[in-house]
XYZ file of N, CA and C in Angstrom:
663
model
N 5.497 -9.971 -22.725
C 5.387 -8.726 -21.984
C 6.486 -7.736 -22.385
N 7.684 -8.258 -22.629
C 8.771 -7.379 -23.073
C 8.459 -6.744 -24.423
N 7.885 -7.542 -25.330
C 7.520 -7.018 -26.651
C 6.452 -5.931 -26.526
N 5.466 -6.163 -25.660
C 4.412 -5.169 -25.454
C 4.995 -3.899 -24.853
N 5.891 -4.060 -23.859
C 6.513 -2.897 -23.225
C 7.320 -2.082 -24.233
N 8.055 -2.777 -25.108
C 8.825 -2.087 -26.155
C 7.902 -1.295 -27.067
N 6.781 -1.903 -27.449
C 5.839 -1.248 -28.358
C 5.240 0.009 -27.711
N 4.891 -0.103 -26.439
C 4.342 1.049 -25.726
C 5.357 2.181 -25.671
N 6.609 1.837 -25.396
C 7.668 2.847 -25.301
C 7.877 3.548 -26.641
N 7.922 2.756 -27.700
C 8.190 3.326 -29.027
C 7.051 4.249 -29.453
N 5.813 3.822 -29.214
C 4.662 4.618 -29.652
C 4.399 5.809 -28.734
N 4.923 5.744 -27.494
C 4.848 6.865 -26.562
C 3.416 7.380 -26.402
N 2.477 6.466 -26.160
C 1.077 6.854 -25.976
C 0.656 6.633 -24.531
N -0.413 7.294 -24.141
C -0.960 7.070 -22.810
C -1.400 5.612 -22.683
N -1.262 5.077 -21.479
C -1.519 3.656 -21.266
C -2.523 3.444 -20.135
N -3.507 2.634 -20.410
C -4.388 2.130 -19.360
C -4.281 0.619 -19.401
N -3.861 0.012 -18.280
C -3.672 -1.442 -18.276
C -4.568 -2.091 -17.237
N -4.929 -3.338 -17.499
C -5.706 -4.128 -16.546
C -4.908 -5.382 -16.228
N -4.914 -5.791 -14.965
C -4.077 -6.915 -14.576
C -2.621 -6.556 -14.788
N -2.179 -5.472 -14.118
C -0.928 -4.817 -14.524
C 0.332 -5.450 -13.950
N 0.230 -6.368 -12.987
C 1.429 -6.859 -12.311
C 2.448 -7.451 -13.289
N 1.980 -8.270 -14.243
C 2.897 -8.876 -15.207
C 3.580 -7.837 -16.072
N 2.825 -6.838 -16.505
C 3.399 -5.794 -17.352
C 4.429 -4.974 -16.590
N 4.197 -4.774 -15.293
C 5.122 -3.964 -14.504
C 6.501 -4.604 -14.389
N 6.575 -5.925 -14.596
C 7.875 -6.583 -14.591
C 8.714 -6.159 -15.789
N 8.047 -5.743 -16.861
C 8.763 -5.433 -18.103
C 8.780 -3.957 -18.450
N 7.904 -3.174 -17.850
C 7.761 -1.768 -18.241
C 8.145 -0.866 -17.085
N 8.895 0.240 -17.316
C 9.311 0.692 -18.633
C 10.465 -0.134 -19.176
N 10.404 -0.419 -20.450
C 11.437 -1.229 -21.080
C 12.735 -0.459 -21.237
N 12.648 0.852 -21.352
C 13.821 1.703 -21.527
C 13.876 2.721 -20.389
N 15.046 3.265 -20.173
C 15.181 4.253 -19.101
C 15.785 5.559 -19.596
N 15.840 5.741 -20.925
C 16.489 6.927 -21.444
C 15.631 8.177 -21.328
N 14.330 7.998 -21.127
C 13.477 9.167 -21.053
C 13.850 10.032 -19.861
N 13.766 11.334 -20.053
C 14.083 12.253 -18.975
C 12.925 12.295 -17.985
N 13.238 12.057 -16.725
C 12.220 12.049 -15.693
C 12.496 13.183 -14.721
N 11.512 14.036 -14.528
C 11.650 15.141 -13.590
C 11.304 14.622 -12.201
N 12.246 14.751 -11.268
C 12.037 14.264 -9.920
C 11.768 15.448 -8.994
N 10.523 15.629 -8.645
C 10.165 16.729 -7.774
C 10.478 16.380 -6.322
N 10.709 17.393 -5.507
C 11.005 17.200 -4.100
C 9.685 17.115 -3.327
N 9.573 16.112 -2.459
C 8.360 15.943 -1.671
C 8.743 15.785 -0.205
N 7.790 16.059 0.658
C 8.010 15.993 2.094
C 7.516 14.649 2.622
N 8.432 13.727 2.866
C 8.070 12.379 3.290
C 8.695 12.055 4.640
N 7.991 11.228 5.411
C 8.534 10.743 6.677
C 9.333 9.467 6.437
N 10.407 9.306 7.210
C 11.266 8.139 7.052
C 10.568 6.859 7.487
N 9.731 6.924 8.521
C 9.038 5.736 9.018
C 8.010 5.257 7.998
N 7.934 3.955 7.833
C 7.049 3.365 6.829
C 5.972 2.520 7.511
N 4.735 2.712 7.095
C 3.627 1.893 7.591
C 2.987 1.206 6.389
N 3.148 -0.105 6.328
C 2.675 -0.904 5.200
C 1.356 -1.575 5.573
N 0.347 -1.384 4.736
C -0.930 -2.069 4.931
C -1.213 -2.893 3.686
N -1.397 -4.178 3.876
C -1.581 -5.055 2.728
C -2.826 -5.923 2.872
N -3.619 -5.960 1.815
C -4.753 -6.866 1.739
C -4.474 -7.988 0.760
N -3.249 -8.037 0.240
C -2.884 -9.038 -0.761
C -2.564 -10.368 -0.089
N -3.048 -11.463 -0.677
C -2.711 -12.800 -0.173
C -1.826 -13.546 -1.175
N -1.259 -12.791 -2.115
C -0.379 -13.390 -3.114
C 0.929 -13.830 -2.461
N 1.467 -14.949 -2.920
C 2.684 -15.498 -2.323
C 3.861 -14.528 -2.447
N 3.903 -13.771 -3.542
C 4.987 -12.809 -3.723
C 4.958 -11.771 -2.607
N 3.763 -11.254 -2.313
C 3.618 -10.275 -1.238
C 3.965 -10.881 0.122
N 3.557 -12.126 0.339
C 3.862 -12.796 1.604
C 5.367 -12.900 1.805
N 6.093 -13.247 0.752
C 7.550 -13.358 0.844
C 8.181 -12.001 1.144
N 7.639 -10.949 0.541
C 8.177 -9.612 0.785
C 7.966 -9.178 2.235
N 6.791 -9.504 2.768
C 6.508 -9.175 4.166
C 7.401 -9.979 5.100
N 7.534 -11.278 4.834
C 8.392 -12.128 5.669
C 9.827 -11.607 5.671
N 10.299 -11.192 4.515
C 11.659 -10.676 4.398
C 11.815 -9.406 5.236
N 10.828 -8.511 5.165
C 10.895 -7.256 5.929
C 10.892 -7.524 7.430
N 10.100 -8.500 7.868
C 10.045 -8.841 9.298
C 11.389 -9.386 9.761
N 12.006 -10.224 8.946
C 13.325 -10.775 9.291
C 14.371 -9.676 9.407
N 14.151 -8.584 8.691
C 15.096 -7.462 8.716
C 14.738 -6.424 9.781
N 13.714 -6.708 10.598
C 13.438 -5.825 11.721
C 12.096 -5.130 11.729
N 11.275 -5.296 10.699
C 9.949 -4.664 10.688
C 9.056 -5.312 11.751
N 8.136 -4.526 12.288
C 7.179 -5.027 13.274
C 5.869 -5.346 12.567
N 5.348 -6.550 12.807
C 4.192 -7.038 12.057
C 2.981 -7.242 12.964
N 1.824 -6.807 12.480
C 0.562 -7.007 13.186
C -0.451 -7.592 12.201
N -1.362 -8.407 12.728
C -2.422 -8.981 11.908
C -3.753 -8.296 12.220
N -4.605 -8.208 11.225
C -5.976 -7.747 11.471
C -6.846 -8.975 11.738
N -7.967 -8.807 12.452
C -8.795 -9.973 12.841
C -9.636 -10.493 11.680
N -9.082 -11.433 10.942
C -9.721 -11.894 9.715
C -11.072 -12.572 9.959
N -11.198 -13.312 11.042
C -12.485 -13.956 11.318
C -13.605 -12.931 11.427
N -13.342 -11.836 12.108
C -14.343 -10.780 12.254
C -14.607 -10.096 10.920
N -13.545 -9.885 10.146
C -13.684 -9.159 8.883
C -14.531 -9.940 7.887
N -14.159 -11.192 7.616
C -14.848 -11.946 6.561
C -16.283 -12.275 6.935
N -16.592 -12.295 8.233
C -17.961 -12.547 8.671
C -18.707 -11.254 8.965
N -18.118 -10.137 8.500
C -18.727 -8.808 8.596
C -19.115 -8.449 10.032
N -18.197 -8.743 10.954
C -18.417 -8.428 12.364
C -17.404 -7.417 12.886
N -16.634 -6.830 11.964
C -15.643 -5.817 12.364
C -16.204 -4.458 11.980
N -16.877 -3.822 12.920
C -17.563 -2.565 12.653
C -16.577 -1.403 12.614
N -17.062 -0.245 12.183
C -16.206 0.939 12.154
C -15.749 1.302 13.559
N -16.616 1.095 14.547
C -16.224 1.348 15.935
C -15.119 0.386 16.365
N -15.217 -0.875 15.930
C -14.169 -1.858 16.241
C -12.842 -1.441 15.610
N -12.900 -0.881 14.419
C -11.681 -0.418 13.748
C -11.063 0.730 14.529
N -11.900 1.620 15.059
C -11.400 2.712 15.901
C -10.682 2.162 17.127
N -11.291 1.174 17.769
C -10.683 0.561 18.956
C -9.356 -0.090 18.590
N -9.321 -0.755 17.438
C -8.105 -1.428 16.975
C -6.976 -0.423 16.746
N -7.276 0.683 16.071
C -6.237 1.680 15.795
C -5.755 2.349 17.081
N -6.663 2.570 18.017
C -6.264 3.155 19.296
C -5.336 2.209 20.057
N -5.631 0.911 20.001
C -4.772 -0.067 20.682
C -3.392 -0.120 20.032
N -3.355 0.046 18.702
C -2.059 0.081 18.016
C -1.235 1.280 18.460
N -1.893 2.415 18.634
C -1.193 3.616 19.088
C -0.480 3.369 20.416
N -1.121 2.606 21.296
C -0.541 2.329 22.605
C 0.506 1.225 22.543
N 0.303 0.288 21.606
C 1.147 -0.913 21.572
C 2.409 -0.746 20.740
N 2.313 0.015 19.665
C 3.431 0.101 18.734
C 4.629 0.790 19.368
N 5.748 0.114 19.325
C 7.018 0.705 19.740
C 7.606 1.386 18.515
N 8.052 2.637 18.670
C 8.587 3.347 17.493
C 9.541 2.473 16.686
N 9.231 2.322 15.440
C 10.002 1.462 14.553
C 10.003 2.086 13.172
N 11.046 1.815 12.404
C 11.102 2.409 11.071
C 10.015 1.842 10.172
N 9.634 0.581 10.381
C 8.631 -0.039 9.516
C 7.627 -0.844 10.329
N 6.348 -0.548 10.104
C 5.241 -1.291 10.704
C 4.446 -1.920 9.570
N 4.054 -3.184 9.731
C 3.273 -3.884 8.709
C 1.978 -4.397 9.321
N 0.853 -4.077 8.679
C -0.443 -4.638 9.047
C -0.906 -5.514 7.893
N -1.183 -6.778 8.164
C -1.548 -7.660 7.061
C -2.777 -8.503 7.375
N -3.233 -9.213 6.359
C -4.426 -10.065 6.464
C -4.041 -11.542 6.516
N -2.840 -11.826 6.998
C -2.328 -13.196 6.950
C -2.717 -13.995 8.183
N -3.994 -14.102 8.441
C -4.514 -14.966 9.492
C -5.530 -15.922 8.888
N -5.561 -17.133 9.397
C -6.577 -18.080 8.921
C -7.940 -17.623 9.427
N -8.992 -18.023 8.709
C -10.331 -17.616 9.118
C -11.341 -18.701 8.749
N -12.455 -18.656 9.436
C -13.536 -19.617 9.204
C -14.788 -18.845 8.826
N -15.324 -19.121 7.648
C -16.505 -18.411 7.161
C -17.761 -19.066 7.716
N -18.597 -18.256 8.356
C -19.784 -18.785 9.024
C -20.953 -18.983 8.065
N -21.018 -18.185 6.985
C -22.112 -18.277 6.029
C -21.536 -18.472 4.618
N -22.228 -19.218 3.741
C -21.739 -19.390 2.369
C -21.544 -18.036 1.696
N -20.385 -17.852 1.108
C -20.060 -16.572 0.468
C -19.028 -16.822 -0.611
N -19.119 -16.071 -1.695
C -18.193 -16.277 -2.814
C -16.828 -15.658 -2.510
N -15.818 -16.148 -3.196
C -14.459 -15.623 -3.040
C -14.414 -14.147 -3.426
N -15.177 -13.791 -4.462
C -15.207 -12.400 -4.899
C -15.784 -11.497 -3.814
N -16.840 -11.965 -3.154
C -17.458 -11.169 -2.095
C -16.529 -11.046 -0.892
N -15.805 -12.119 -0.586
C -14.822 -12.057 0.499
C -13.795 -10.965 0.204
N -13.331 -10.934 -1.046
C -12.350 -9.919 -1.438
C -12.883 -8.513 -1.254
N -14.138 -8.309 -1.590
C -14.750 -6.982 -1.460
C -14.883 -6.578 0.005
N -15.248 -7.536 0.845
C -15.389 -7.251 2.273
C -14.038 -6.878 2.880
N -13.006 -7.646 2.538
C -11.662 -7.357 3.044
C -11.199 -5.989 2.576
N -11.404 -5.704 1.289
C -10.969 -4.424 0.728
C -11.662 -3.258 1.426
N -12.948 -3.403 1.681
C -13.707 -2.355 2.355
C -13.142 -2.097 3.746
N -12.962 -3.156 4.531
C -12.459 -3.004 5.896
C -11.041 -2.440 5.924
N -10.187 -2.936 5.038
C -8.808 -2.449 5.014
C -8.760 -0.999 4.556
N -9.656 -0.631 3.653
C -9.731 0.755 3.212
C -10.117 1.681 4.352
N -11.104 1.260 5.148
C -11.511 2.043 6.321
C -10.364 2.122 7.322
N -9.647 1.012 7.484
C -8.515 0.976 8.414
C -7.449 2.000 8.029
N -7.089 2.045 6.743
C -6.092 3.026 6.300
C -6.598 4.438 6.557
N -7.852 4.673 6.220
C -8.469 5.988 6.419
C -8.368 6.420 7.884
N -8.650 5.504 8.809
C -8.599 5.821 10.233
C -7.171 6.084 10.696
N -6.214 5.355 10.106
C -4.848 5.419 10.598
C -4.066 6.620 10.084
N -4.424 7.116 8.918
C -3.661 8.211 8.313
C -3.554 9.404 9.263
N -4.669 9.756 9.905
C -4.651 10.914 10.801
C -4.007 10.594 12.146
N -4.016 9.317 12.533
C -3.489 8.936 13.849
C -1.994 8.621 13.828
N -1.454 8.422 12.641
C -0.029 8.129 12.508
C 0.615 9.131 11.538
N 0.656 10.403 11.920
C 1.163 11.437 11.003
C 2.662 11.350 10.737
N 3.383 10.603 11.576
C 4.832 10.510 11.413
C 5.260 9.328 10.553
N 4.313 8.755 9.827
C 4.618 7.617 8.965
C 4.222 7.922 7.523
N 5.004 7.374 6.591
C 4.598 7.339 5.196
C 3.863 6.027 4.975
N 2.683 6.087 4.369
C 1.862 4.897 4.180
C 2.155 4.236 2.837
N 2.194 2.909 2.866
C 2.335 2.108 1.655
C 1.193 1.102 1.616
N 0.453 1.068 0.526
C -0.649 0.121 0.374
C -0.271 -0.918 -0.678
N -0.361 -2.183 -0.296
C -0.106 -3.291 -1.216
C -1.437 -3.941 -1.559
N -1.748 -4.016 -2.847
C -3.002 -4.625 -3.293
C -3.963 -3.583 -3.825
N -4.369 -3.752 -5.067
C -5.246 -2.777 -5.710
C -6.608 -2.663 -5.057
N -7.165 -3.775 -4.552
C -8.478 -3.730 -3.916
C -8.443 -2.906 -2.632
N -7.368 -3.053 -1.873
C -7.223 -2.272 -0.646
C -7.081 -0.794 -0.969
N -6.301 -0.488 -1.996
C -6.150 0.904 -2.414
C -7.491 1.489 -2.845
N -8.256 0.717 -3.593
C -9.570 1.184 -4.033
C -10.492 1.419 -2.839
N -10.451 0.514 -1.859
C -11.272 0.681 -0.664
C -10.915 1.954 0.079
N -9.643 2.263 0.169
C -9.174 3.488 0.823
C -9.665 4.729 0.081
N -9.536 4.713 -1.241
C -9.956 5.870 -2.036
C -11.461 6.086 -1.937
N -12.217 5.004 -1.945
C -13.668 5.124 -1.825
C -14.060 5.695 -0.468
N -13.335 5.287 0.568
C -13.644 5.771 1.909
C -13.384 7.272 2.026
N -12.326 7.746 1.373
C -12.015 9.173 1.402
C -12.847 9.970 0.408
N -13.427 9.271 -0.558
C -14.176 9.972 -1.591
C -13.278 10.657 -2.603
N -12.066 10.114 -2.791
C -11.169 10.669 -3.803
C -11.228 9.786 -5.045
N -11.071 10.397 -6.195
C -11.286 9.683 -7.449
C -10.017 9.495 -8.283
N -8.924 10.089 -7.844
C -7.709 9.953 -8.645
C -6.470 10.105 -7.786
N -5.405 9.456 -8.227
C -4.076 9.609 -7.662
C -3.166 10.125 -8.764
N -2.254 11.013 -8.425
C -1.304 11.537 -9.412
C 0.065 10.920 -9.159
N 0.582 10.127 -10.105
C 1.911 9.542 -9.906
C 2.977 10.628 -9.835
N 3.822 10.546 -8.833
C 4.893 11.521 -8.635
C 6.234 10.947 -9.079
N 6.481 9.695 -8.682
C 7.778 9.085 -8.984
C 7.675 7.572 -8.856
N 8.379 6.873 -9.709
C 8.510 5.431 -9.557
C 9.707 5.183 -8.644
N 9.455 4.633 -7.464
C 10.515 4.414 -6.478
C 11.433 3.289 -6.928
N 10.842 2.146 -7.213
C 11.509 1.011 -7.857
C 10.506 0.517 -8.890
N 10.912 -0.318 -9.837
C 9.976 -0.733 -10.884
C 8.646 -1.239 -10.339
N 7.558 -0.552 -10.734
C 6.218 -0.964 -10.353
C 5.723 -0.440 -9.026
N 6.582 0.246 -8.282
C 6.189 0.815 -6.990
C 6.172 2.329 -7.132
N 5.011 2.927 -6.917
C 4.810 4.326 -7.275
C 4.516 5.184 -6.045
N 5.211 6.303 -5.967
C 4.850 7.341 -5.009
C 3.793 8.200 -5.683
N 2.621 8.286 -5.042
C 1.500 9.003 -5.644
C 1.026 10.122 -4.718
N 0.392 11.100 -5.322
C -0.125 12.253 -4.589
C -1.638 12.284 -4.706
N -2.300 12.680 -3.629
C -3.746 12.875 -3.682
C -4.124 14.063 -2.802
N -5.291 14.620 -3.056
C -5.766 15.759 -2.281
C -6.980 15.330 -1.462
N -6.926 15.664 -0.179
C -8.035 15.358 0.712
C -8.240 16.546 1.644
N -9.463 17.080 1.646
C -9.789 18.278 2.428
C -8.825 19.417 2.110
N -8.580 19.578 0.819
C -7.748 20.665 0.289
C -6.293 20.590 0.731
N -5.866 19.431 1.197
C -4.472 19.258 1.582
C -3.819 18.182 0.720
N -2.538 18.349 0.483
C -1.781 17.420 -0.350
C -1.227 16.292 0.516
N -1.417 15.049 0.065
C -0.919 13.885 0.792
C -0.184 12.962 -0.186
N 0.683 12.111 0.378
C 1.446 11.181 -0.446
C 1.247 9.751 0.038
N 1.367 8.826 -0.900
C 1.084 7.424 -0.636
C 1.949 6.574 -1.567
N 2.507 5.503 -1.026
C 3.252 4.551 -1.854
C 2.313 3.407 -2.211
N 2.234 3.062 -3.486
C 1.304 2.028 -3.938
C 2.036 0.913 -4.678
N 1.498 -0.308 -4.529
C 2.098 -1.474 -5.192
C 1.038 -2.538 -5.423
N 1.027 -3.103 -6.622
C 0.199 -4.279 -6.874
C 0.773 -5.462 -6.099
N -0.021 -6.518 -5.939
C 0.423 -7.616 -5.096
C 1.464 -8.542 -5.696
N 1.284 -8.926 -6.959
C 1.971 -10.120 -7.472
C 3.262 -9.863 -8.239
N 4.131 -9.023 -7.740
C 5.411 -8.848 -8.435
C 6.458 -8.283 -7.486
N 7.689 -8.345 -7.918
C 8.785 -7.714 -7.193
C 9.634 -8.691 -6.407
N 10.892 -8.297 -6.100
C 11.808 -9.156 -5.334
C 11.426 -9.191 -3.857
N 12.000 -10.162 -3.154
C 11.695 -10.305 -1.728
C 12.073 -9.063 -0.924
N 13.140 -8.371 -1.335
C 13.612 -7.218 -0.562
C 12.988 -5.903 -1.013
N 11.833 -5.957 -1.665
C 11.212 -4.757 -2.207
C 10.893 -3.719 -1.123
N 10.382 -4.157 0.020
C 10.062 -3.212 1.089
C 11.330 -2.528 1.594
N 12.428 -3.265 1.636
C 13.708 -2.670 2.036
C 14.133 -1.583 1.043
N 13.828 -1.784 -0.229
C 14.152 -0.766 -1.231
C 13.330 0.500 -1.009
N 12.076 0.335 -0.624
C 11.232 1.492 -0.314
C 11.763 2.209 0.926
N 12.172 1.440 1.930
C 12.757 2.028 3.137
C 13.981 2.872 2.791
N 14.826 2.351 1.927
C 16.036 3.074 1.515
C 15.678 4.391 0.833
N 14.664 4.358 -0.022
C 14.200 5.569 -0.707
C 13.729 6.607 0.308
N 12.955 6.189 1.296
C 12.425 7.122 2.290
C 13.547 7.723 3.136
N 14.546 6.922 3.474
C 15.675 7.463 4.240
C 16.384 8.555 3.470
N 16.576 8.326 2.171
C 17.243 9.340 1.349
C 16.414 10.611 1.242
N 15.099 10.451 1.051
C 14.223 11.605 0.906
C 14.118 12.400 2.205
N 13.988 11.694 3.331
C 13.877 12.391 4.601
C 15.205 13.056 4.960
N 16.307 12.452 4.514
C 17.615 13.039 4.770
C 17.809 14.374 4.081
N 17.112 14.565 2.951
C 17.222 15.834 2.221
C 16.597 16.995 2.979
N 15.663 16.656 3.932
C 14.982 17.709 4.680
C 15.837 18.200 5.839
N 16.827 17.401 6.233
C 17.599 17.704 7.449
C 18.811 18.581 7.116
């Protein structure tokens, strides 16, 4: 991966990668390139939504909870058996609004055991989870305007984009290696989102994102 990252840097060509988590550990291989850091309007509070079941992501979430983040689970039994309707998601988000105590970091994850009622492939389970989590993010963005959203897991991010009907994200800044602040337009308004693949990064990665948001929000004051 280091050799590939070096080659990409030297050739300085546009890159499209598949299965990018491993490459993100090595790229960018160099840091001498000049990076323009634009100023963006971000909220200090972080709301993390993850559909990833990778052990690396689990460790990162556990670490954040130990450091004070508030964690909530989504109802996996209902999701995988396709019994979590859009109306149920509305009820869930409304209950979160009432239940959540103001905190710098809120985490919603899929880390609950579940029992599948009908035979279904692992791939189909992934698609169902991604769809539901995408709808969940879509519902929450408007209800939690004082939070910066972070999505962990490419399938969840794709589900969110499909729900909004947006086709592209514009990278604004790499917060830490492999974690990107991205911009998108929805209903002619500019929005920002932190994105991360599931299978990479240190245990304290979420804390690093929190630190970045504190610095950015501090610039507004």
